[in-house]
JSON list of C-alpha atoms and ligand atoms in Angstrom, two decimals:
[
{"chain": "A", "resi": 575, "resn": "MET", "atom": "CA", "xyz": [1.17, -1.10, 27.49]},
{"chain": "A", "resi": 576, "resn": "HIS", "atom": "CA", "xyz": [-2.15, -1.49, 25.53]},
{"chain": "A", "resi": 577, "resn": "GLU", "atom": "CA", "xyz": [-1.85, 1.95, 24.16]},
{"chain": "A", "resi": 578, "resn": "GLN", "atom": "CA", "xyz": [1.40, 1.80, 23.26]},
{"chain": "A", "resi": 579, "resn": "VAL", "atom": "CA", "xyz": [0.46, -1.59, 21.22]},
{"chain": "A", "resi": 580, "resn": "ALA", "atom": "CA", "xyz": [-2.39, 0.44, 19.66]},
{"chain": "A", "resi": 581, "resn": "ASN", "atom": "CA", "xyz": [-0.33, 3.24, 19.02]},
{"chain": "A", "resi": 582, "resn": "ARG", "atom": "CA", "xyz": [2.20, 1.17, 17.07]},
{"chain": "A", "resi": 583, "resn": "ARG", "atom": "CA", "xyz": [-0.39, -0.87, 15.10]},
{"chain": "A", "resi": 584, "resn": "TYR", "atom": "CA", "xyz": [-2.15, 2.45, 14.39]},
{"chain": "A", "resi": 585, "resn": "ASP", "atom": "CA", "xyz": [1.44, 4.11, 13.01]},
{"chain": "A", "resi": 586, "resn": "PHE", "atom": "CA", "xyz": [2.06, 0.83, 11.12]},
{"chain": "A", "resi": 587, "resn": "ILE", "atom": "CA", "xyz": [-1.53, 1.11, 9.42]},
{"chain": "A", "resi": 588, "resn": "HIS", "atom": "CA", "xyz": [-0.90, 4.86, 8.51]},
{"chain": "A", "resi": 589, "resn": "GLN", "atom": "CA", "xyz": [2.52, 3.71, 7.20]},
{"chain": "A", "resi": 590, "resn": "ALA", "atom": "CA", "xyz": [1.36, 1.01, 5.36]},
{"chain": "A", "resi": 591, "resn": "THR", "atom": "CA", "xyz": [-1.56, 2.34, 3.56]},
{"chain": "A", "resi": 592, "resn": "ALA", "atom": "CA", "xyz": [-0.03, 5.72, 2.55]},
{"chain": "A", "resi": 593, "resn": "ASN", "atom": "CA", "xyz": [2.76, 3.13, 0.75]},
{"chain": "A", "resi": 594, "resn": "LEU", "atom": "CA", "xyz": [-0.33, 1.83, -1.25]},
{"chain": "A", "resi": 595, "resn": "ALA", "atom": "CA", "xyz": [-2.58, 4.96, -1.73]},
{"chain": "A", "resi": 596, "resn": "ASP", "atom": "CA", "xyz": [0.34, 7.76, -1.95]},
{"chain": "A", "resi": 597, "resn": "LYS", "atom": "CA", "xyz": [3.57, 6.86, -2.73]},
{"chain": "A", "resi": 598, "resn": "SER", "atom": "CA", "xyz": [2.99, 3.58, -5.36]},
{"chain": "A", "resi": 599, "resn": "HIS", "atom": "CA", "xyz": [2.19, 4.30, -8.91]},
{"chain": "A", "resi": 600, "resn": "ALA", "atom": "CA", "xyz": [-0.59, 1.59, -8.84]},
{"chain": "A", "resi": 601, "resn": "THR", "atom": "CA", "xyz": [-4.15, 3.32, -9.23]},
{"chain": "A", "resi": 602, "resn": "THR", "atom": "CA", "xyz": [-6.40, 0.60, -8.66]},
{"chain": "A", "resi": 603, "resn": "PHE", "atom": "CA", "xyz": [-6.45, -1.66, -5.73]},
{"chain": "A", "resi": 604, "resn": "ALA", "atom": "CA", "xyz": [-8.65, -4.86, -5.28]},
{"chain": "A", "resi": 605, "resn": "VAL", "atom": "CA", "xyz": [-9.30, -6.11, -1.44]},
{"chain": "A", "resi": 606, "resn": "GLU", "atom": "CA", "xyz": [-11.37, -8.69, -0.55]},
{"chain": "A", "resi": 607, "resn": "ASP", "atom": "CA", "xyz": [-14.40, -8.05, 1.41]},
{"chain": "A", "resi": 608, "resn": "LEU", "atom": "CA", "xyz": [-13.32, -10.14, 4.13]},
{"chain": "A", "resi": 609, "resn": "ASN", "atom": "CA", "xyz": [-16.18, -11.22, 6.81]},
{"chain": "A", "resi": 610, "resn": "ILE", "atom": "CA", "xyz": [-13.83, -10.24, 9.57]},
{"chain": "A", "resi": 611, "resn": "LYS", "atom": "CA", "xyz": [-16.72, -10.00, 12.30]},
{"chain": "A", "resi": 612, "resn": "GLY", "atom": "CA", "xyz": [-17.70, -13.70, 11.14]},
{"chain": "A", "resi": 613, "resn": "MET", "atom": "CA", "xyz": [-13.67, -14.33, 11.64]},
{"chain": "A", "resi": 614, "resn": "VAL", "atom": "CA", "xyz": [-13.26, -13.16, 14.61]},
{"chain": "A", "resi": 615, "resn": "LYS", "atom": "CA", "xyz": [-15.73, -15.49, 16.16]},
{"chain": "A", "resi": 616, "resn": "ASN", "atom": "CA", "xyz": [-13.22, -18.35, 15.37]},
{"chain": "A", "resi": 617, "resn": "HIS", "atom": "CA", "xyz": [-11.51, -18.52, 18.42]},
{"chain": "A", "resi": 618, "resn": "LYS", "atom": "CA", "xyz": [-8.03, -19.67, 16.93]},
{"chain": "A", "resi": 619, "resn": "LEU", "atom": "CA", "xyz": [-7.92, -16.62, 14.56]},
{"chain": "A", "resi": 620, "resn": "SER", "atom": "CA", "xyz": [-9.51, -14.08, 16.81]},
{"chain": "A", "resi": 621, "resn": "ARG", "atom": "CA", "xyz": [-6.51, -12.69, 18.59]},
{"chain": "A", "resi": 622, "resn": "ALA", "atom": "CA", "xyz": [-4.25, -12.56, 15.53]},
{"chain": "A", "resi": 623, "resn": "ILE", "atom": "CA", "xyz": [-6.97, -10.59, 13.16]},
{"chain": "A", "resi": 624, "resn": "GLN", "atom": "CA", "xyz": [-7.84, -7.95, 16.08]},
{"chain": "A", "resi": 625, "resn": "ASP", "atom": "CA", "xyz": [-4.10, -7.66, 16.40]},
{"chain": "A", "resi": 626, "resn": "ALA", "atom": "CA", "xyz": [-3.53, -7.12, 12.87]},
{"chain": "A", "resi": 627, "resn": "GLY", "atom": "CA", "xyz": [-6.44, -4.29, 12.87]},
{"chain": "A", "resi": 628, "resn": "TRP", "atom": "CA", "xyz": [-7.43, -5.57, 9.45]},
{"chain": "A", "resi": 629, "resn": "GLY", "atom": "CA", "xyz": [-10.75, -3.45, 9.69]},
{"chain": "A", "resi": 630, "resn": "MET", "atom": "CA", "xyz": [-9.12, -0.13, 10.58]},
{"chain": "A", "resi": 631, "resn": "PHE", "atom": "CA", "xyz": [-6.42, -1.14, 7.89]},
{"chain": "A", "resi": 632, "resn": "LEU", "atom": "CA", "xyz": [-8.89, -1.21, 5.25]},
{"chain": "A", "resi": 633, "resn": "THR", "atom": "CA", "xyz": [-10.90, 1.95, 6.78]},
{"chain": "A", "resi": 634, "resn": "THR", "atom": "CA", "xyz": [-7.57, 3.95, 6.26]},
{"chain": "A", "resi": 635, "resn": "LEU", "atom": "CA", "xyz": [-6.76, 2.73, 3.10]},
{"chain": "A", "resi": 636, "resn": "GLU", "atom": "CA", "xyz": [-10.07, 3.61, 1.43]},
{"chain": "A", "resi": 637, "resn": "TYR", "atom": "CA", "xyz": [-9.89, 7.45, 2.53]},
{"chain": "A", "resi": 638, "resn": "LYS", "atom": "CA", "xyz": [-6.50, 7.89, 1.22]},
{"chain": "A", "resi": 639, "resn": "CYS", "atom": "CA", "xyz": [-8.01, 6.11, -2.32]},
{"chain": "A", "resi": 640, "resn": "ARG", "atom": "CA", "xyz": [-10.11, 8.98, -1.85]},
{"chain": "A", "resi": 641, "resn": "TRP", "atom": "CA", "xyz": [-7.99, 11.61, -1.20]},
{"chain": "A", "resi": 642, "resn": "ASN", "atom": "CA", "xyz": [-5.45, 10.58, -3.82]},
{"chain": "A", "resi": 643, "resn": "GLY", "atom": "CA", "xyz": [-8.07, 9.99, -6.73]},
{"chain": "A", "resi": 644, "resn": "LYS", "atom": "CA", "xyz": [-7.19, 6.04, -6.47]},
{"chain": "A", "resi": 645, "resn": "ASN", "atom": "CA", "xyz": [-10.05, 3.40, -7.01]},
{"chain": "A", "resi": 646, "resn": "LEU", "atom": "CA", "xyz": [-10.26, 1.14, -4.63]},
{"chain": "A", "resi": 647, "resn": "ILE", "atom": "CA", "xyz": [-12.01, -1.99, -5.24]},
{"chain": "A", "resi": 648, "resn": "ARG", "atom": "CA", "xyz": [-13.98, -4.90, -3.23]},
{"chain": "A", "resi": 649, "resn": "ILE", "atom": "CA", "xyz": [-14.11, -8.12, -4.88]},
{"chain": "A", "resi": 650, "resn": "GLY", "atom": "CA", "xyz": [-16.67, -10.99, -3.12]},
{"chain": "A", "resi": 651, "resn": "ARG", "atom": "CA", "xyz": [-14.96, -13.05, -0.71]},
{"chain": "A", "resi": 652, "resn": "PHE", "atom": "CA", "xyz": [-16.11, -15.48, -2.44]},
{"chain": "A", "resi": 653, "resn": "GLU", "atom": "CA", "xyz": [-14.04, -15.06, -5.45]},
{"chain": "A", "resi": 654, "resn": "PRO", "atom": "CA", "xyz": [-10.95, -17.53, -5.86]},
{"chain": "A", "resi": 655, "resn": "SER", "atom": "CA", "xyz": [-8.60, -14.92, -5.98]},
{"chain": "A", "resi": 656, "resn": "SER", "atom": "CA", "xyz": [-6.05, -16.93, -4.19]},
{"chain": "A", "resi": 657, "resn": "LYS", "atom": "CA", "xyz": [-6.50, -19.65, -6.47]},
{"chain": "A", "resi": 658, "resn": "LEU", "atom": "CA", "xyz": [-6.26, -17.89, -9.43]},
{"chain": "A", "resi": 659, "resn": "CYS", "atom": "CA", "xyz": [-3.42, -17.90, -11.92]},
{"chain": "A", "resi": 660, "resn": "ASN", "atom": "CA", "xyz": [-2.51, -14.26, -12.28]},
{"chain": "A", "resi": 661, "resn": "ASP", "atom": "CA", "xyz": [-1.56, -14.44, -15.56]},
{"chain": "A", "resi": 662, "resn": "CYS", "atom": "CA", "xyz": [-3.13, -17.37, -17.48]},
{"chain": "A", "resi": 663, "resn": "LYS", "atom": "CA", "xyz": [-6.43, -17.31, -14.96]},
{"chain": "A", "resi": 664, "resn": "TYR", "atom": "CA", "xyz": [-5.81, -20.61, -14.61]},
{"chain": "A", "resi": 665, "resn": "LYS", "atom": "CA", "xyz": [-7.71, -22.26, -11.47]},
{"chain": "A", "resi": 666, "resn": "MET", "atom": "CA", "xyz": [-6.74, -24.80, -8.74]},
{"chain": "A", "resi": 667, "resn": "GLU", "atom": "CA", "xyz": [-9.51, -26.47, -7.30]},
{"chain": "A", "resi": 668, "resn": "SER", "atom": "CA", "xyz": [-7.81, -26.96, -4.07]},
{"chain": "A", "resi": 669, "resn": "ILE", "atom": "CA", "xyz": [-4.88, -24.88, -2.55]},
{"chain": "A", "resi": 670, "resn": "PRO", "atom": "CA", "xyz": [-4.14, -25.32, 1.03]},
{"chain": "A", "resi": 671, "resn": "LEU", "atom": "CA", "xyz": [-4.09, -21.89, 3.12]},
{"chain": "A", "resi": 672, "resn": "SER", "atom": "CA", "xyz": [-0.31, -22.82, 4.14]},
{"chain": "A", "resi": 673, "resn": "VAL", "atom": "CA", "xyz": [0.63, -21.95, 0.47]},
{"chain": "A", "resi": 674, "resn": "ARG", "atom": "CA", "xyz": [-1.57, -19.31, -0.23]},
{"chain": "A", "resi": 675, "resn": "GLU", "atom": "CA", "xyz": [-0.18, -15.51, -0.57]},
{"chain": "B", "resi": 89, "resn": "ZN", "atom": "ZN1", "xyz": [-0.95, -19.14, -15.37]}
]
């Protein structure tokens, strides 16, 4: 059962990262440098984070970007990336997690 779940996760990560690093026309990706090890210590989030395989996702995206000559930029985890308007750069001072994308 665990093996099946792991295989499904691995397959999803490979497809999702291939769609980004190989098949998309984007040449640069920016990812937040999330403190995954720290977040896993939060018991409410731990299972969901580990199930999603974030660490493996980033490692895979990184090597596929390298293969395809694309840029992967890590931005600081305290950058207000979800609070900034990507058009006019207006920054919301507070925004609940539930409405962030
Ligand atoms: Zn705006």
